[in-house]
Tab-separated table of C-alpha atoms in Angstrom:
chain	number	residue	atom	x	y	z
A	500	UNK	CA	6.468	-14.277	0.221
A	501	UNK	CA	4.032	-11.537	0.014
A	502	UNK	CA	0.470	-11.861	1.613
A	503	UNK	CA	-2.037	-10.958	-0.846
A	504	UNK	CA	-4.234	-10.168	2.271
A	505	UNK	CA	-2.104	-7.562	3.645
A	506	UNK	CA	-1.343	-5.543	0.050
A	507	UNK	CA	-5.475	-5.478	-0.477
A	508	UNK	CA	-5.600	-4.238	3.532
A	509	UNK	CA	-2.846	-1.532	2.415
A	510	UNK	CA	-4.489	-0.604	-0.486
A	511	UNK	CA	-7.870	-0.293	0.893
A	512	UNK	CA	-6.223	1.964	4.056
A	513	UNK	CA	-4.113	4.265	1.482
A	514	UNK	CA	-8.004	4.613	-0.288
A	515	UNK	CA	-9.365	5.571	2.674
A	516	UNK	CA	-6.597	8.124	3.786
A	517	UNK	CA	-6.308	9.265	0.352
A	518	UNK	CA	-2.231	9.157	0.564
A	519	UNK	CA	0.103	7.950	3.670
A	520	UNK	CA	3.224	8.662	4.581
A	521	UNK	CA	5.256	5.822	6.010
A	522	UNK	CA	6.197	6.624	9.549
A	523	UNK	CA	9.010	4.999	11.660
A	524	UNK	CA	6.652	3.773	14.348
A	525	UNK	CA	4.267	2.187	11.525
A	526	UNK	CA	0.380	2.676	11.899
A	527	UNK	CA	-1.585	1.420	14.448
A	528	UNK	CA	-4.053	-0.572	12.153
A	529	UNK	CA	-1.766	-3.071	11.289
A	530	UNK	CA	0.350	-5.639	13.592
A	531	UNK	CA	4.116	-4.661	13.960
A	532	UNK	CA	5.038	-7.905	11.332
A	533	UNK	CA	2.754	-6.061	8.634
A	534	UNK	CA	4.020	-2.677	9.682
A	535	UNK	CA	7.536	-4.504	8.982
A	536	UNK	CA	6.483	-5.479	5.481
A	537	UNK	CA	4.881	-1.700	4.247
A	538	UNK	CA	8.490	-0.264	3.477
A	539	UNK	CA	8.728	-2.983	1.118
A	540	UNK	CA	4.867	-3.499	-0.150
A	541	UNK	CA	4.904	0.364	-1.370
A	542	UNK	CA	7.966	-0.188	-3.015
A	543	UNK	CA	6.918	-2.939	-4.772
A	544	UNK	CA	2.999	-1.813	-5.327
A	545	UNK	CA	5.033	1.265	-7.137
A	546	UNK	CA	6.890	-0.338	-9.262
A	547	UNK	CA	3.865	-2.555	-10.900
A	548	UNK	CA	2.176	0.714	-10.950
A	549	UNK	CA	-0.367	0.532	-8.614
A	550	UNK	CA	0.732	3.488	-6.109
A	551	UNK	CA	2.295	6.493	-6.889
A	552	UNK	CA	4.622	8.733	-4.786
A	553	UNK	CA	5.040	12.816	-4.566
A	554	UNK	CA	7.117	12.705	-1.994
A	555	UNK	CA	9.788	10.497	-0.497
A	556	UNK	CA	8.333	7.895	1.546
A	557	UNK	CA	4.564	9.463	0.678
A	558	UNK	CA	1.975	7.222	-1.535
A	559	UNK	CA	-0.985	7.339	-3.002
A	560	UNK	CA	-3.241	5.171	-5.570
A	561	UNK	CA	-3.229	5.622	-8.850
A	562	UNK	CA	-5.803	4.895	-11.506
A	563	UNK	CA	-4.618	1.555	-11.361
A	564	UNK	CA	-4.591	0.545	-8.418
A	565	UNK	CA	-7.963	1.759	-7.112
A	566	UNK	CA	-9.290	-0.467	-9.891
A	567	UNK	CA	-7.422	-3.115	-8.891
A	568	UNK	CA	-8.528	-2.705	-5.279
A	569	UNK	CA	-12.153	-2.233	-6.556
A	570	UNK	CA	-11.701	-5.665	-8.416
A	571	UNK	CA	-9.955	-7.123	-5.242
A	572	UNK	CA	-7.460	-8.560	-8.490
A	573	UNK	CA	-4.606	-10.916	-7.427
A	574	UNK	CA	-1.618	-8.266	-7.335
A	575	UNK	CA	1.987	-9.957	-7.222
């Protein structure tokens, strides 16, 4: 199931970084079970539209999905 909680906590730390890139050791903001579900939460977040990738394993918001995080819309 995804936690709408953690996507709007991704979101608003991709904002604030500008663009991440995912790391094997994960990032020390988030709890090693939510570090577990990034992989999978910037997959999905891509496909719907709401993050955008340059480079392999390396995302950033688009348009989309800074409105969305301005809105704090339901995402999923």
């Amino acid at each position: 199931m995804i936690n709408e909680q953690l996507i709007l906590k991704l979101m608003s730390y991709i904002n604030r970084k500008s663009v991440i890139g995912l790391m094997e050791e994960g990032f020390p903001e988030f709890t090693r079970e939510e570090n577990d579900q990034i992989p999978e939460l910037c997959f999905l977040l891509r496909k719907a539209g709401f993050l955008d990738s340059k480079h392999k394993n390396c995302y950033f918001l688009t348009p989309e999905g800074e409105e969305a995080l301005k809105r704090k819309l339901p995402i999923g």
